[in-house]
C-alpha atoms as one frame of an Amber mdcrd trajectory, in Angstrom:
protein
  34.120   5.841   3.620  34.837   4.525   7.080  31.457   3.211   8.719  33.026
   4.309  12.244  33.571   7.873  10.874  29.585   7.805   9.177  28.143   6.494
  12.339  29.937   8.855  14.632  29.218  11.529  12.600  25.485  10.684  12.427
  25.143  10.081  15.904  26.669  13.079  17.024  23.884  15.308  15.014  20.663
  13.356  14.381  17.889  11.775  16.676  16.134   9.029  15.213  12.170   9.668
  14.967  11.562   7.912  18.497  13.674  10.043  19.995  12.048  12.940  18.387
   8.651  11.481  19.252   9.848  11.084  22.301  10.693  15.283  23.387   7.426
  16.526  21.077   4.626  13.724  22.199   3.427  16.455  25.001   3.551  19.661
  22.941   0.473  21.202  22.462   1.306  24.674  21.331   3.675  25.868  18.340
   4.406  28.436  15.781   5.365  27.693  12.435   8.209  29.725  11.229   9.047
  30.291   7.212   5.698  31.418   5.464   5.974  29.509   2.053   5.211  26.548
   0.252   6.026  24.023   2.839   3.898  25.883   5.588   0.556  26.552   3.419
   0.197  23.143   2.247   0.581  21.331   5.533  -0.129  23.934   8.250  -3.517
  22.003   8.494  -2.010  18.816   9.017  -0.164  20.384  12.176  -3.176  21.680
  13.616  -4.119  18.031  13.765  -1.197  17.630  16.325  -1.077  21.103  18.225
  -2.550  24.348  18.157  -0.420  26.693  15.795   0.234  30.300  18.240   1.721
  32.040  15.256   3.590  32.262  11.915   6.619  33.762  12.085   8.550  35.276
   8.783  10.887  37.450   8.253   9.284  39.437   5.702   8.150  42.575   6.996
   5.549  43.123   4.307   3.379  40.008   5.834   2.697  41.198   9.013  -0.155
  41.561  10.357  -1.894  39.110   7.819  -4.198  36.438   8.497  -3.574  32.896
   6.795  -6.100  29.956   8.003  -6.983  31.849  11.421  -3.160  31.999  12.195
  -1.657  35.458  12.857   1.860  36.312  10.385   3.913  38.527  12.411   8.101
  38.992  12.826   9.679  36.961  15.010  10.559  38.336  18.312  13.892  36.523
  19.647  13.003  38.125  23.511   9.167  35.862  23.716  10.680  32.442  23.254
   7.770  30.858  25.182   6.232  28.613  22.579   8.169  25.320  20.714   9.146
  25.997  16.725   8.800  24.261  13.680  10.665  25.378  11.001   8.607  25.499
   7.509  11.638  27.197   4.999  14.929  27.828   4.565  15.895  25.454   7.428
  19.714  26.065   8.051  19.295  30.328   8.263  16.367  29.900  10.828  18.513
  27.791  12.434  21.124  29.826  13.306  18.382  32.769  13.584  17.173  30.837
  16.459  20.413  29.428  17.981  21.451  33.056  18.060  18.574  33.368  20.723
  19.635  30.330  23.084  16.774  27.808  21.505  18.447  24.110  20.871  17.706
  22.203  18.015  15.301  19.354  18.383  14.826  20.780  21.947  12.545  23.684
  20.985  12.818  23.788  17.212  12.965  21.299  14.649  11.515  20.960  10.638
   7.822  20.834  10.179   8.112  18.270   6.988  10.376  15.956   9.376   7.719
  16.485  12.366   4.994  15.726  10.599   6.514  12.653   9.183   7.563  11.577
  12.995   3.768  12.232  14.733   2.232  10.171  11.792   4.001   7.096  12.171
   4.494   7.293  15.942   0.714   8.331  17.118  -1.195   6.947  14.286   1.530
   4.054  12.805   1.096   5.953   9.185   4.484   6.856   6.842   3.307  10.794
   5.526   5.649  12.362   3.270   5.623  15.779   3.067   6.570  16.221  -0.679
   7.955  13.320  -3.129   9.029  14.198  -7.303   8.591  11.889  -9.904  10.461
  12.633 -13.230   8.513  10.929 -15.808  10.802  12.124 -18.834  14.504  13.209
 -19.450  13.441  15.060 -22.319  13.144  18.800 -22.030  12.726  22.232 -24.345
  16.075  23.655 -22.771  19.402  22.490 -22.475  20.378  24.188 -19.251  24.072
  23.558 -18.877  23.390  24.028 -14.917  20.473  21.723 -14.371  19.893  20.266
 -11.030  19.018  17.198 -12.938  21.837  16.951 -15.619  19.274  16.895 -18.508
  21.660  18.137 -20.546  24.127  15.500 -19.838  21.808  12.965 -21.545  22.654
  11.520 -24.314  19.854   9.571 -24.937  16.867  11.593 -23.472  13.475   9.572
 -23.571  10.294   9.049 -21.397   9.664   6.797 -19.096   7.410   3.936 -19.670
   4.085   4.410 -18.579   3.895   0.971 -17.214   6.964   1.230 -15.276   5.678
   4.873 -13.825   2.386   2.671 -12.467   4.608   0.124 -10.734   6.433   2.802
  -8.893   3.426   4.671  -7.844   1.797   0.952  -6.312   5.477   0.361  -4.439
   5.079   3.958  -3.082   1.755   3.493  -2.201   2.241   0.315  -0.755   4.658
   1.498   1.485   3.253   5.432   2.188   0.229   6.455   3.184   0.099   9.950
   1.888   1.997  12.088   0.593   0.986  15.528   1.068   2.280  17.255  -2.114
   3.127  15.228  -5.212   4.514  16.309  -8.289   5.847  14.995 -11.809   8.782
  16.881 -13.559  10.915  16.206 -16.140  13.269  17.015 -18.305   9.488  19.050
 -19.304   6.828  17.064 -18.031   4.567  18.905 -21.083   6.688  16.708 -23.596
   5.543  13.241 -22.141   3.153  11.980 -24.924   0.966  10.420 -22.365   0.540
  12.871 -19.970  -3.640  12.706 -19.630  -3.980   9.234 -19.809  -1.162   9.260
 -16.835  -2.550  11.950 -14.923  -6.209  10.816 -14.986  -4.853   7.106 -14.042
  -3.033   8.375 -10.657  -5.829  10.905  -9.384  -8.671   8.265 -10.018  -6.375
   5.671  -8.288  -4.622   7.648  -5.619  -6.475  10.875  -5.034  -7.327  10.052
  -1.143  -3.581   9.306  -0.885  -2.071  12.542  -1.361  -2.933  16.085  -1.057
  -1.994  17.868  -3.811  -0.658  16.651  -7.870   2.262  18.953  -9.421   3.325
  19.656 -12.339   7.120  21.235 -12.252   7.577  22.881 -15.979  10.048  25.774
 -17.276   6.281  27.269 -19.091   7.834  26.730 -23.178   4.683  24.637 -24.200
   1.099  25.283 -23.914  -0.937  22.189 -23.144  -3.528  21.470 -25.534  -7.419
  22.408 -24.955  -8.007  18.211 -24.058  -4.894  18.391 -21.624  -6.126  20.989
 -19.879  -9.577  20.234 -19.054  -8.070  17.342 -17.345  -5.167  19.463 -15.649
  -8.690  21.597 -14.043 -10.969  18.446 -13.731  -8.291  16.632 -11.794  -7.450
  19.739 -10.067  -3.546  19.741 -11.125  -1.387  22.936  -9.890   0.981  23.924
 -11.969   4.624  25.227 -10.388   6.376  27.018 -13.061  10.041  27.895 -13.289
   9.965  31.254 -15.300  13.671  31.535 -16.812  12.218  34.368 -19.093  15.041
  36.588 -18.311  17.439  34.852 -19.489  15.633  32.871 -22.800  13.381  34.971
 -25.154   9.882  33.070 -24.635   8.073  35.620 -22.733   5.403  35.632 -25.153
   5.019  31.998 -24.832   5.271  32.450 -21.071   2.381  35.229 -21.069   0.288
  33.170 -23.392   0.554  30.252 -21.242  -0.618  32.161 -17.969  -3.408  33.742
 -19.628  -4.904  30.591 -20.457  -4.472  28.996 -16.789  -6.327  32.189 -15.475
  -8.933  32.249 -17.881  -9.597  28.381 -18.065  -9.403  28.192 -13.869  -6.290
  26.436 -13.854  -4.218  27.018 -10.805  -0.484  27.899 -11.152   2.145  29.711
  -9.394   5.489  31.231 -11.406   8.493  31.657  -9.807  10.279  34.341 -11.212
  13.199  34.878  -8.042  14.864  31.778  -8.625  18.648  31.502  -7.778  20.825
  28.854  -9.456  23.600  27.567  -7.327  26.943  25.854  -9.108  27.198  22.326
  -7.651  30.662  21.871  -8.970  29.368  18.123  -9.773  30.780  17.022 -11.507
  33.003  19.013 -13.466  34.347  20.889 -10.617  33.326  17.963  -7.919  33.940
  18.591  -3.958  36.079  15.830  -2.316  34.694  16.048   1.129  36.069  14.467
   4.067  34.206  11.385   5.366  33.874  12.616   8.811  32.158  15.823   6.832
  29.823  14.040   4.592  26.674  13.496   6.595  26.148  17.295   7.681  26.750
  18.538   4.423  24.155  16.437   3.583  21.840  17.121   6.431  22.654  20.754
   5.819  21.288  20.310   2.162  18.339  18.480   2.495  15.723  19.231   0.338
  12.189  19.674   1.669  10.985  17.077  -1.379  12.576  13.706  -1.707  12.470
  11.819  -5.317  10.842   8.454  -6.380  11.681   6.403  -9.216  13.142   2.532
  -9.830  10.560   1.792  -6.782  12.936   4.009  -4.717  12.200   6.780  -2.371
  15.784   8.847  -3.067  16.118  11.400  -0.254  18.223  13.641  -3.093  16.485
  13.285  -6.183  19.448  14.303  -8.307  21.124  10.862  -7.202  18.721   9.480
  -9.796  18.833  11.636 -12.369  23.178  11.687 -12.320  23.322   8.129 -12.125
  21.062   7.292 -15.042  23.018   9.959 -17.341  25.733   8.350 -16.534  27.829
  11.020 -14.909  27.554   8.938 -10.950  27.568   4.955 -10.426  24.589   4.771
  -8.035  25.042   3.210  -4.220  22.714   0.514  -3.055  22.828   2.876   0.453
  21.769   5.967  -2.174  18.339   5.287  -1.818  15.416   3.055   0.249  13.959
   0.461  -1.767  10.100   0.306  -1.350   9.591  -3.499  -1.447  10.986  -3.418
   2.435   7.734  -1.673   3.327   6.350   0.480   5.605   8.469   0.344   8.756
  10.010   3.145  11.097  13.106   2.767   9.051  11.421   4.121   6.305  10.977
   7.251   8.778  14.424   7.670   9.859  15.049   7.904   6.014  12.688  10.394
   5.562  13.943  12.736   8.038  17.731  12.048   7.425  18.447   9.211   9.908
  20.306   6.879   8.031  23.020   4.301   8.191  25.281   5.950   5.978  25.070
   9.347   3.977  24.226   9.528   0.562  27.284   8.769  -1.932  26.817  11.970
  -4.047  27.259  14.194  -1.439  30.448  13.884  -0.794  31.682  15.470  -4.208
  28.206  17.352  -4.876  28.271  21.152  -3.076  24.440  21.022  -2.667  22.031
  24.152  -2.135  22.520  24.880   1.125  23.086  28.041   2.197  26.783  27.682
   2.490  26.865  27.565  -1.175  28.358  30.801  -2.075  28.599  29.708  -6.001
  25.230  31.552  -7.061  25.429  31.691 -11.302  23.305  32.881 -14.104  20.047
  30.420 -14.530  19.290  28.613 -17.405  22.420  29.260 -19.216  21.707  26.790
 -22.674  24.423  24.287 -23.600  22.915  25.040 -27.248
């Protein structure tokens, strides 16, 4: 790629976080606006920064609930009074909100990315909103569709526990806090070390993050020792529930039972929507000049660390250690540079050049039409 064409492109859509600093410093009022993940875990954080009026969402069954003294009601395009911050589904409410004259950045822009921007420009702190470790490539299922090519592994193994504590002291050498942090696989219930690795982390870390994850697919039930320490150490469980399309509903039910009677906390997505990414048997072959705002268009609410990397697309990782992508030293921001605000930029998508995948990966933006059957098994 041309570096004229990336930086032109950049330019022309993205404000660095000074900038953004720069047209929020004085706000003291907002709504949030997507009711979901993103907005439950940190809507206390943003209270911190400015009074939250409202949360907007446009599910009609949620209004006129209550969540942490804020009122959930539909957005109304004709009041347009208060400044936005975006909390799901970033490019629809976009355009939602562009549809009623409000400018990007101007009077709406992504909580994660705000938060990340107030920290480290009123308080000098990096905050990440949500950062994935995968701690194994091993996994039950053989999805031929996975977002992290674990079926393209030839060789699927766990990481070394040694190497997994090195990366945690770069990231925590270089972030303050990270406000939701989870380990995934491949199926995180595989890795043989899982307790010892958990209890490690929370007894080292747990003022420096918010909340642990675990991402699994729900085939194994933890053992009795496992999950004293999964409710001791307060671990929340996000599971993928592909039970529609793999007989292990049994397995499934047994597992939830157990969570609910033992006082484990879990939630189990069951509307889940697999997107074709054409990567990289069917690989895009954008454009330079078209590169960056696919990827901006993309971006995930979570960004990925391994290799003593913070990866703002995960899958990067994941593609290039199977083999199927030959990883770019601009792919990724190496820890040992520190904390700095170009560790910022990164984390809100203001970087030099766009990430190398992108241009041949169609991402899970909105814009990708390709919606196929999930967890479709290679065998």
């Amino acid at each position: 790629m041309g570096n004229n064409v990336e930086k032109e492109s950049r330019e022309a859509m993205m404000l660095d976080s000074a900038a953004i600093y720069d047209r929020w410093k004085d706000v003291r009022q907002f709504a949030i606006f997507g009711f979901g993940h993103v907005c439950k875990r940190s809507i206390e954080e943003a209270k911190k920064f400015a009074a939250v009026s409202a949360i907007y969402d446009n599910d009609a069954a949620l209004a006129g609930q209550v969540f942490h003294g804020v009122p959930i009601q539909p957005f109304d395009g004709a009041k347009r009074e208060e400044k936005v911050l975006i909390a799901a589904h970033y490019e629809a409410i976009k355009r939602q909100l562009e549809g009623c004259g409000l400018k990007e950045y101007e009077d709406f822009y992504a909580l994660d990315k705000y938060l990340s921007v107030m920290h480290w420009h009123r308080h000098g702190k990096i905050y990440a909103s949500e950062l994935h470790m995968s701690i194994t490539t091993k996994c039950t299922l053989q999805c031929k569709k996975c977002n992290m090519f674990m079926a393209n592994y030839e060789a699927p193994a766990h990481l070394d526990g040694d190497v997994i504590r090195e990366d945690f002291a770069s990231l925590f050498s270089a972030v303050d806090y990270v406000e939701t942090l989870a380990l995934l696989g491949g199926e995180p219930f595989l890795y043989p070390d899982l307790g010892a690795l958990i209890t490690y982390l929370h007894d080292t870390y747990h003022e420096k993050y918010g909340v642990m994850e675990l991402i699994t697919n729900g085939t194994i039930l933890p053992d009795a020792a496992l999950r004293k320490i999964l409710k001791e150490k307060k671990i929340f469980l996000r599971i993928s529930d592909y039970s529609a399309a793999i007989p292990y509903a049994e397995r499934l039910a047994a597992l939830k039972a157990t969570l609910e009677a033992e006082g484990i906390p879990y939630y189990s997505n069951q509307s889940l929507t697999w997107l074709d990414f054409g990567f990289p048997d069917k690989p895009l072959h954008l454009p330079d000049d078209k590169v960056y705002q696919h990827m901006i268009e993309c971006s995930p609410a979570f960004k990925g660390i391994n290799d003593k990397k913070i990866y703002f697309c995960h899958v990067v990782w994941s593609a290039n250690r199977c083999g199927l992508y030959a990883e770019k030293e601009t792919d990724a921001y190496p820890l040992e540079k520190g904390r700095s605000a170009e560790l910022v930029d990164y984390l809100i998508g203001v970087m030099p050049v766009p990430v190398g995948l992108c241009q041949y990966c169609a991402g899970c933006s909105d814009k990708n039409k390709s919606v196929i059957p999930i967890a479709e098994q290679k065998r």
